[in-house]
Amino acid sequence: MSQRIHSAIHALQTGDLDAAENVFRTILSVNSSEVHSLHLLGVVLCLKGSLDDGVDLIEQSISLDPSRFLPYLNLGQFLVGTYQWDRASIALKEAVSRNPNSFEAWALFAQASFCAGDAAAALTALKKAAEIKPSNAEIFFNLAKLLKEEGKPEEAIVSFRRAIEVKPDFVEALSGLASILTAKDEYEEAISLYKRALAEDPEHVNSIAGLGWCFVRSGKTEEAIAYYAQELKSDLFNTDALFFLFEIIRGDLNEKLNAEFSYSHNFLTKTLELIGVSRIIAFGDSHVQLFEGQEKIEVNHVGASTAYNLVKEDSSTGGRRQVLSRVARMNSDTEAVVLCFGEVDIRSNVIKYCYQKGLSIEECVEEVVARYVSFANEIASRGFKIFIYGGYGAGGDRISIGSERERNYAAKCLNASLSLRCEENGFVYFSLHDALLDEKRLETDSSFLIDGFHLYNDGSTARGQIQTLLFEKAYKAAKALFAKRSNTSSCDLVLGNVNCFDPLCVGSLESGCLSWASEVALLETVVFDLGAVIRFNSISLELEADLDADRMNLILDGRLVEANISRESSCQWHLRPADQSVPFIGRYPMLKASSDFLLSIKGFSVQEKSLV
């Protein structure tokens, strides 16, 4: 019997699975409980693809003799191979208990435990495997990845370093360590590691992306520009490189990557720049507290003052007196005014006057708005720019009057009327009305209100999120008003000599007119950024001179596209899809032509084919 088993094992080891199967079946026909043959026949069947039958036989051998190590190891291996992680981890836990010095068992147990969702067991298993075989770089690498995922960066760094120590050309470990060091702002070593990884594998995607990101994060603007420009020389399909090249030259990325960057602060700063002041003085009822915590805003809570009574000298709250007293000490050249009133009117006064005087909600609201805007004009007449924050519906508290629908309808009317009157008077109007009030159902989303009528702003995180919404609204409103007054136009970045060895050139496209930041002697390519992947029917070019365009190519997001080139006049050219039924689709159109032709371009536009 022993000789037969040895011959079967030899057949198994040499890959003659059929011969091995025949011998084991012969043995089992004589003794169906021969554990070695049950186990090894199960292995043979698994190797031949009969996994269910093979696993059953291995489990039978274990039930007859549960003391042996190899059946558990083999069972775990095949269960791992079929992604049965829970069963595999159970089998491999038994294997390591019988042979605590088996590297293979611990490594497999780590894999099965991790995939079964037991990260703690996986960590223990990987550490044990690393102790048994410290010359295995892969184990240290896997341990480092898991430590990183478990929020243990310092331990992960140690393991990454051990993996690299064992295998200095280990690309994944070099890149992994660089990534974690980048997150810790240790850029110099991260850059060095990424370069080592790319020296081993120039096409390693994570290292290509990571090195560029490291240049960006570390504020190495010139290195970042040179890096992405170099990437595009060899791979024009790399639209990620195009994106970062445009963004870095635009100059916004470094600021936004700063740990201290705040979107709410950014929106506020841009708003102040638009209107030409350095700070805001805000006045209002309790809702004005939403503006607290910004160094460029001074908040003045004037009590439960109403918009209606701001024109009244002797109101009970003295709101008018408080506001004008502070305005008298302001500088209209550097400070603007935010008025935050109207919520109290809607909750407690408008519906009350409708009931008492037999007026419609619209009539009452119009009177409130007229008096409110009149007061704002008093301040504006002193040279101040005015913001009016219009709130977000009615809400309800102890002084509320009217049904929720009545109050919310009044809020809807107030928002519409204030918006219109502010536009007429040149005031910046913004609110969260559209975000929190369902105008069709006349319901305020009270899940955002801490007490039925105040937005939750307790704590820096909540306040920051609310202020981001507020100042985004203010910025958009100020921008719309500013654009109407000044007819300003957008200015888009244009890049020259991308994908060639001539120096990169930077230009701008303003209202469709192209100009270069400095004198350009030679152009091989010109690339435009449409802002997103869009569909467009044609590209129109205006030249300064009557030149031939017969050698011009259009490359869209790195691919050459067939285009019909036609001349409308001596200096007007159009590029349209060769197949007119299929529009151009892409973000980065690149023109390749003679230098004279490209240098002569003074106008560029696309005819967008919109879905709406």
Coordinates of C-alpha atoms in Angstrom, one line a residue, residues 45-499:
L45 CA -9.6 16.3 -8.4
C46 CA -9.3 20.0 -7.4
L47 CA -6.3 20.4 -9.7
K48 CA -8.3 18.8 -12.5
G49 CA -11.2 21.2 -11.9
S50 CA -13.6 19.0 -10.0
L51 CA -13.5 21.4 -7.0
D52 CA -16.6 20.4 -5.1
D53 CA -15.7 16.6 -5.3
G54 CA -12.1 17.3 -4.4
V55 CA -13.0 19.5 -1.4
D56 CA -15.4 16.9 -0.1
L57 CA -12.7 14.2 -0.2
I58 CA -10.2 16.5 1.6
E59 CA -12.8 17.2 4.3
Q60 CA -13.5 13.4 4.6
S61 CA -9.8 12.8 5.3
I62 CA -9.8 15.6 7.9
S63 CA -12.8 14.1 9.7
L64 CA -11.0 10.7 9.9
D65 CA -7.7 12.3 11.1
P66 CA -8.0 15.9 12.2
S67 CA -4.5 16.1 13.6
R68 CA -2.7 16.5 10.2
F69 CA -1.5 19.9 8.9
L70 CA -1.4 19.4 5.1
P71 CA -5.1 18.6 4.5
Y72 CA -6.1 21.9 6.2
L73 CA -3.5 23.8 4.2
N74 CA -4.7 22.2 0.9
L75 CA -8.3 22.8 1.8
G76 CA -7.6 26.4 2.5
Q77 CA -5.7 26.9 -0.7
F78 CA -8.5 25.5 -2.9
L79 CA -11.2 27.5 -1.0
V80 CA -9.2 30.7 -1.4
G81 CA -9.0 29.9 -5.1
T82 CA -12.7 29.7 -5.3
Y83 CA -13.2 32.9 -3.2
Q84 CA -14.9 31.0 -0.3
W85 CA -13.2 33.3 2.2
D86 CA -15.0 32.3 5.4
R87 CA -14.5 28.6 4.9
A88 CA -10.9 29.2 3.8
S89 CA -10.1 31.2 6.9
I90 CA -11.5 28.5 9.2
A91 CA -9.5 25.8 7.5
L92 CA -6.3 27.9 7.5
K93 CA -6.7 28.8 11.1
E94 CA -6.6 25.1 11.8
A95 CA -3.6 24.7 9.6
V96 CA -1.5 27.4 11.4
S97 CA -2.5 25.9 14.8
R98 CA -1.0 22.6 13.7
N99 CA 2.1 24.1 12.1
P100 CA 2.8 27.6 13.5
N101 CA 6.0 27.8 11.5
S102 CA 4.4 27.4 8.0
F103 CA 5.0 30.6 6.1
E104 CA 2.6 29.5 3.3
A105 CA -0.2 28.8 5.8
W106 CA 0.1 32.2 7.6
A107 CA 0.2 34.0 4.2
L108 CA -2.9 32.3 3.0
F109 CA -4.6 32.8 6.3
A110 CA -3.9 36.5 6.1
Q111 CA -5.5 36.7 2.6
A112 CA -8.5 34.7 3.6
S113 CA -9.1 36.6 6.8
F114 CA -8.8 40.0 5.1
C115 CA -11.2 39.0 2.3
A116 CA -13.6 37.6 4.9
G117 CA -13.6 41.0 6.6
D118 CA -11.3 40.2 9.6
A119 CA -8.6 42.8 9.3
A120 CA -7.3 42.2 12.8
A121 CA -6.7 38.5 12.1
A122 CA -5.1 39.4 8.7
L123 CA -2.7 41.8 10.4
T124 CA -1.6 39.2 13.0
A125 CA -1.1 36.5 10.2
L126 CA 1.0 38.8 8.1
K127 CA 3.2 39.8 11.0
K128 CA 3.7 36.1 11.8
A129 CA 4.5 35.3 8.2
A130 CA 7.0 38.2 8.1
E131 CA 8.7 36.8 11.3
I132 CA 9.0 33.4 9.7
K133 CA 10.4 34.6 6.4
P134 CA 11.9 38.0 6.7
S135 CA 13.4 37.6 3.2
N136 CA 10.0 37.8 1.5
A137 CA 9.4 41.3 0.3
E138 CA 5.8 40.6 -0.8
I139 CA 4.7 39.9 2.8
F140 CA 6.1 43.2 4.1
F141 CA 4.4 45.0 1.2
N142 CA 1.1 43.4 1.9
L143 CA 1.5 44.1 5.6
A144 CA 2.3 47.8 4.8
K145 CA -0.8 48.1 2.6
L146 CA -3.1 46.7 5.3
L147 CA -1.5 48.9 8.0
K148 CA -2.1 51.9 5.8
E149 CA -5.8 50.9 5.2
E150 CA -6.2 50.4 9.0
G151 CA -5.0 54.0 9.7
K152 CA -1.5 53.1 11.0
P153 CA 0.7 55.1 8.6
E154 CA 3.8 55.0 10.8
E155 CA 3.8 51.2 11.0
A156 CA 3.0 51.1 7.3
I157 CA 6.1 53.2 6.5
V158 CA 8.3 50.7 8.5
S159 CA 6.9 47.8 6.5
F160 CA 7.2 49.5 3.2
R161 CA 10.9 50.2 4.0
R162 CA 11.5 46.6 5.0
A163 CA 10.0 45.5 1.6
I164 CA 12.3 47.9 -0.3
E165 CA 15.3 46.8 1.9
V166 CA 14.7 43.2 0.9
K167 CA 14.0 44.0 -2.8
P168 CA 15.3 47.5 -3.7
D169 CA 13.7 47.4 -7.2
F170 CA 10.2 46.6 -5.8
V171 CA 8.2 49.1 -7.9
E172 CA 4.9 48.8 -6.0
A173 CA 6.6 49.2 -2.6
L174 CA 8.6 52.2 -3.8
S175 CA 5.4 53.8 -5.1
G176 CA 3.4 52.8 -2.0
L177 CA 5.9 54.4 0.3
A178 CA 6.0 57.5 -1.8
S179 CA 2.3 57.8 -1.7
I180 CA 2.1 57.6 2.1
L181 CA 5.0 60.1 2.5
T182 CA 3.2 62.5 0.1
A183 CA 0.2 62.4 2.4
K184 CA 2.6 63.4 5.3
D185 CA 4.0 66.3 3.2
E186 CA 7.4 64.6 3.0
Y187 CA 7.8 65.5 -0.6
E188 CA 11.5 65.3 -1.3
E189 CA 11.8 61.7 -0.3
A190 CA 8.5 60.9 -2.1
I191 CA 9.7 62.4 -5.3
S192 CA 13.0 60.4 -5.1
L193 CA 11.0 57.2 -4.5
Y194 CA 8.7 57.8 -7.4
K195 CA 11.7 58.5 -9.7
R196 CA 13.3 55.2 -8.5
A197 CA 10.0 53.4 -9.3
L198 CA 9.8 54.9 -12.8
A199 CA 13.5 54.1 -13.5
E200 CA 12.5 50.4 -13.0
D201 CA 9.1 50.7 -14.8
P202 CA 8.6 53.9 -16.9
E203 CA 5.0 53.0 -17.5
H204 CA 4.0 52.4 -13.9
V205 CA 0.7 54.3 -13.8
N206 CA 0.5 55.0 -10.0
S207 CA 4.1 56.4 -10.0
I208 CA 3.5 58.5 -13.1
A209 CA 0.4 60.0 -11.5
G210 CA 2.0 60.2 -8.0
L211 CA 5.1 62.0 -9.1
G212 CA 3.1 64.7 -10.9
W213 CA 0.8 65.1 -7.9
C214 CA 3.8 65.3 -5.6
F215 CA 5.1 68.2 -7.6
V216 CA 1.7 69.9 -7.5
R217 CA 1.2 69.3 -3.7
S218 CA 4.7 70.5 -2.8
G219 CA 4.2 73.8 -4.7
K220 CA 6.9 73.0 -7.2
T221 CA 5.0 74.7 -10.0
E222 CA 7.8 74.9 -12.6
E223 CA 8.7 71.3 -12.0
A224 CA 5.1 70.3 -12.3
I225 CA 4.6 72.2 -15.6
A226 CA 7.8 70.7 -17.0
Y227 CA 6.8 67.2 -15.9
Y228 CA 3.3 67.2 -17.4
A229 CA 4.6 68.9 -20.6
Q230 CA 7.2 66.1 -20.8
E231 CA 4.5 63.4 -20.3
L232 CA 2.6 64.9 -23.2
K233 CA 5.6 64.7 -25.5
S234 CA 5.5 61.0 -25.4
D235 CA 1.8 60.4 -24.8
L236 CA -0.7 62.8 -26.2
F237 CA -3.6 60.5 -25.1
N238 CA -2.8 61.4 -21.5
T239 CA -5.7 63.8 -20.9
D240 CA -4.9 63.7 -17.1
A241 CA -1.6 65.4 -17.9
L242 CA -3.4 67.9 -20.1
F243 CA -5.8 68.6 -17.3
F244 CA -3.1 69.2 -14.7
L245 CA -1.0 71.2 -17.1
F246 CA -3.9 73.6 -17.7
E247 CA -4.9 73.7 -14.0
I248 CA -1.3 74.4 -12.7
I249 CA -0.8 77.2 -15.2
R250 CA -4.1 78.7 -14.2
G251 CA -2.7 78.8 -10.7
D252 CA -5.7 77.7 -8.6
L253 CA -4.5 74.2 -7.6
N254 CA -1.8 75.1 -5.1
E255 CA -4.1 77.3 -3.1
K256 CA -6.9 74.7 -3.0
L257 CA -4.5 72.0 -1.9
N258 CA -3.4 74.0 1.1
A259 CA -4.6 72.4 4.3
E260 CA -5.9 75.8 5.4
F261 CA -8.0 76.3 2.2
S262 CA -11.7 76.9 2.9
Y263 CA -14.3 77.0 0.1
S264 CA -16.5 79.3 2.1
H265 CA -13.6 81.7 2.6
N266 CA -12.7 81.4 -1.1
F267 CA -16.2 82.3 -2.2
L268 CA -16.3 85.2 0.2
T269 CA -12.9 86.5 -0.9
K270 CA -13.9 86.3 -4.6
T271 CA -17.2 88.1 -3.8
L272 CA -15.4 90.9 -2.1
E273 CA -12.9 91.2 -5.0
L274 CA -15.9 91.4 -7.5
I275 CA -17.5 94.4 -5.7
G276 CA -14.2 96.0 -4.8
V277 CA -14.3 96.0 -0.9
S278 CA -12.2 94.3 1.7
R279 CA -14.9 93.4 4.3
I280 CA -18.6 93.1 5.0
I281 CA -20.6 94.5 8.0
A282 CA -23.7 92.3 8.5
F283 CA -26.9 93.4 10.3
G284 CA -29.9 91.3 11.1
D285 CA -32.1 89.3 13.3
S286 CA -30.9 86.0 14.8
H287 CA -30.3 84.5 11.3
V288 CA -27.4 86.9 10.9
Q289 CA -25.4 84.6 13.2
L290 CA -24.9 82.3 10.2
F291 CA -22.2 84.8 9.0
E292 CA -20.1 84.5 12.2
G293 CA -16.6 83.1 12.3
Q294 CA -15.3 84.9 9.2
E295 CA -12.5 87.5 9.7
K296 CA -13.7 89.5 6.8
I297 CA -17.3 89.8 8.2
E298 CA -18.4 91.8 11.2
V299 CA -21.7 90.5 12.6
N300 CA -24.2 92.8 14.3
H301 CA -27.2 91.1 15.9
V302 CA -29.9 93.8 16.2
G303 CA -32.5 91.6 17.8
A304 CA -35.9 90.5 16.4
S305 CA -36.1 93.5 14.1
T306 CA -38.5 93.3 11.2
A307 CA -37.8 94.4 7.6
Y308 CA -41.1 96.3 7.8
N309 CA -40.0 98.5 10.7
L310 CA -36.5 99.4 9.5
V311 CA -37.8 102.7 8.2
K312 CA -39.5 103.4 11.5
E313 CA -37.5 105.7 13.9
D314 CA -39.1 104.5 17.1
S315 CA -39.5 100.7 16.6
S316 CA -39.5 98.6 19.8
T317 CA -36.3 96.9 18.9
G318 CA -34.5 100.0 17.7
G319 CA -33.3 98.1 14.7
R320 CA -33.0 101.2 12.5
R321 CA -31.1 103.2 15.1
Q322 CA -28.6 100.3 15.6
V323 CA -27.9 99.8 11.9
L324 CA -27.5 103.5 11.0
S325 CA -25.3 104.1 14.1
R326 CA -22.8 101.6 12.9
V327 CA -23.1 102.6 9.2
A328 CA -22.2 106.1 10.2
R329 CA -18.8 104.8 11.3
M330 CA -18.2 102.7 8.2
N331 CA -16.0 103.4 5.1
S332 CA -17.9 102.9 1.9
D333 CA -14.6 102.5 -0.1
T334 CA -13.6 99.4 1.8
E335 CA -16.8 98.0 3.4
A336 CA -20.1 96.7 2.2
V337 CA -23.4 96.1 4.0
V338 CA -25.3 92.8 4.4
L339 CA -28.9 93.1 5.6
C340 CA -30.5 89.9 7.0
F341 CA -34.1 90.7 7.8
G342 CA -37.6 89.4 6.8
E343 CA -37.8 86.0 8.6
V344 CA -39.5 87.6 11.6
D345 CA -42.0 89.4 9.3
I346 CA -43.0 86.1 7.7
R347 CA -43.3 84.1 10.9
S348 CA -45.2 86.7 13.0
N349 CA -46.5 89.7 11.1
V350 CA -47.5 89.2 7.4
I351 CA -50.2 86.6 8.0
K352 CA -51.4 88.6 11.1
Y353 CA -51.9 91.7 9.0
C354 CA -53.7 89.7 6.4
Y355 CA -56.1 88.4 9.0
Q356 CA -56.6 91.8 10.7
K357 CA -56.8 94.0 7.6
G358 CA -58.3 91.6 5.1
L359 CA -55.3 91.9 2.8
S360 CA -53.9 89.3 0.5
I361 CA -50.5 87.7 1.3
E362 CA -49.1 89.3 -1.9
E363 CA -50.2 92.8 -0.8
C364 CA -48.7 92.5 2.6
V365 CA -45.4 91.1 1.3
E366 CA -45.1 93.9 -1.3
E367 CA -45.5 96.5 1.5
V368 CA -42.8 94.8 3.6
V369 CA -40.4 94.7 0.6
A370 CA -41.1 98.3 -0.4
R371 CA -40.2 99.5 3.1
Y372 CA -37.2 97.1 3.3
V373 CA -35.7 98.3 0.0
S374 CA -36.4 101.9 0.9
F375 CA -34.2 101.5 4.0
A376 CA -31.5 99.7 1.9
N377 CA -31.5 102.6 -0.5
E378 CA -30.9 105.0 2.4
I379 CA -27.7 103.1 3.1
A380 CA -26.8 102.8 -0.6
S381 CA -27.2 106.6 -1.0
R382 CA -24.2 107.0 1.3
G383 CA -22.1 105.1 -1.3
F384 CA -22.3 101.6 0.2
K385 CA -22.7 98.4 -1.8
I386 CA -25.7 96.4 -0.5
F387 CA -26.2 92.7 0.0
I388 CA -29.6 91.4 1.0
Y389 CA -29.8 87.9 2.4
G390 CA -33.3 86.6 1.8
G391 CA -33.6 83.6 4.1
Y392 CA -35.0 80.2 3.3
G393 CA -38.7 79.9 4.0
A394 CA -40.7 80.5 7.1
G395 CA -40.2 77.8 9.7
G396 CA -42.2 78.0 13.0
D397 CA -41.8 78.9 16.6
R398 CA -43.8 80.3 19.6
I399 CA -44.6 83.6 17.8
S400 CA -45.6 82.0 14.5
I401 CA -48.9 83.0 13.0
G402 CA -50.8 81.3 10.2
S403 CA -50.5 77.8 8.8
E404 CA -47.2 76.4 7.5
R405 CA -48.5 76.7 4.0
E406 CA -49.6 80.3 4.4
R407 CA -46.2 81.3 5.9
N408 CA -44.3 79.4 3.3
Y409 CA -46.4 81.0 0.5
A410 CA -45.5 84.4 2.1
A411 CA -41.8 83.3 2.1
K412 CA -42.1 82.4 -1.6
C413 CA -43.6 85.8 -2.4
L414 CA -41.0 87.6 -0.3
N415 CA -38.1 85.8 -2.1
A416 CA -39.5 86.6 -5.6
S417 CA -40.3 90.2 -4.8
L418 CA -37.0 90.9 -3.1
S419 CA -35.0 89.3 -5.9
L420 CA -36.7 91.5 -8.4
R421 CA -36.5 94.7 -6.4
C422 CA -32.8 94.1 -5.6
E423 CA -32.0 93.6 -9.3
E424 CA -33.8 96.9 -10.1
N425 CA -31.8 98.7 -7.4
G426 CA -28.4 97.1 -8.1
F427 CA -28.3 95.2 -4.8
V428 CA -26.8 91.7 -4.5
Y429 CA -29.6 89.3 -3.5
F430 CA -28.9 85.8 -2.3
S431 CA -30.7 83.2 -0.2
L432 CA -31.0 79.4 0.6
H433 CA -34.7 79.7 -0.3
D434 CA -34.5 77.3 -3.3
A435 CA -32.5 74.8 -1.3
L436 CA -34.8 74.5 1.6
L437 CA -38.3 75.5 0.5
D438 CA -40.4 73.3 -1.8
E439 CA -42.4 76.0 -3.6
K440 CA -44.8 73.6 -5.2
R441 CA -45.8 71.8 -2.0
L442 CA -45.1 74.9 0.1
E443 CA -43.0 73.0 2.7
T444 CA -39.8 73.9 4.4
D445 CA -37.3 71.1 4.8
S446 CA -37.2 71.3 8.6
S447 CA -34.6 68.4 8.9
F448 CA -31.9 71.1 8.5
L449 CA -33.4 73.4 11.2
I450 CA -32.2 72.9 14.7
D451 CA -35.3 74.5 16.4
G452 CA -37.8 74.7 13.7
F453 CA -36.5 78.0 12.2
H454 CA -32.7 78.3 12.6
L455 CA -30.2 76.5 10.5
Y456 CA -27.9 74.3 12.6
N457 CA -24.5 76.0 12.8
D458 CA -23.2 74.8 16.2
G459 CA -19.5 73.9 15.6
S460 CA -17.0 74.8 13.0
T461 CA -17.8 72.0 10.6
A462 CA -21.5 72.7 10.4
R463 CA -21.0 76.4 10.2
G464 CA -18.4 75.9 7.5
Q465 CA -20.7 73.8 5.4
I466 CA -23.6 76.3 5.7
Q467 CA -21.3 79.2 5.0
T468 CA -20.0 77.5 1.9
L469 CA -23.6 77.4 0.6
L470 CA -24.2 80.9 1.6
F471 CA -21.1 82.5 0.1
E472 CA -21.4 80.4 -3.1
K473 CA -24.9 81.9 -3.5
A474 CA -23.5 85.4 -2.7
Y475 CA -20.7 85.0 -5.2
K476 CA -22.9 83.8 -8.0
A477 CA -25.4 86.7 -7.4
A478 CA -22.6 89.3 -7.3
K479 CA -21.0 87.8 -10.4
A480 CA -24.3 88.0 -12.3
L481 CA -24.9 91.6 -11.2
F482 CA -21.3 92.5 -11.9
A483 CA -21.3 90.9 -15.4
K484 CA -24.5 92.8 -16.3
R485 CA -23.0 96.1 -15.3
S486 CA -19.5 95.7 -16.7
N487 CA -20.1 93.3 -19.6
T488 CA -17.0 91.4 -18.5
S489 CA -16.1 88.3 -20.5
S490 CA -14.5 85.0 -19.6
C491 CA -10.8 84.5 -20.2
D492 CA -9.7 80.9 -21.0
L493 CA -6.2 79.5 -21.0
V494 CA -4.6 78.4 -24.3
L495 CA -1.4 76.4 -24.6
G496 CA 1.1 76.3 -27.5
N497 CA 3.7 73.7 -28.4
V498 CA 2.2 70.9 -26.4
N499 CA 3.5 67.5 -27.6

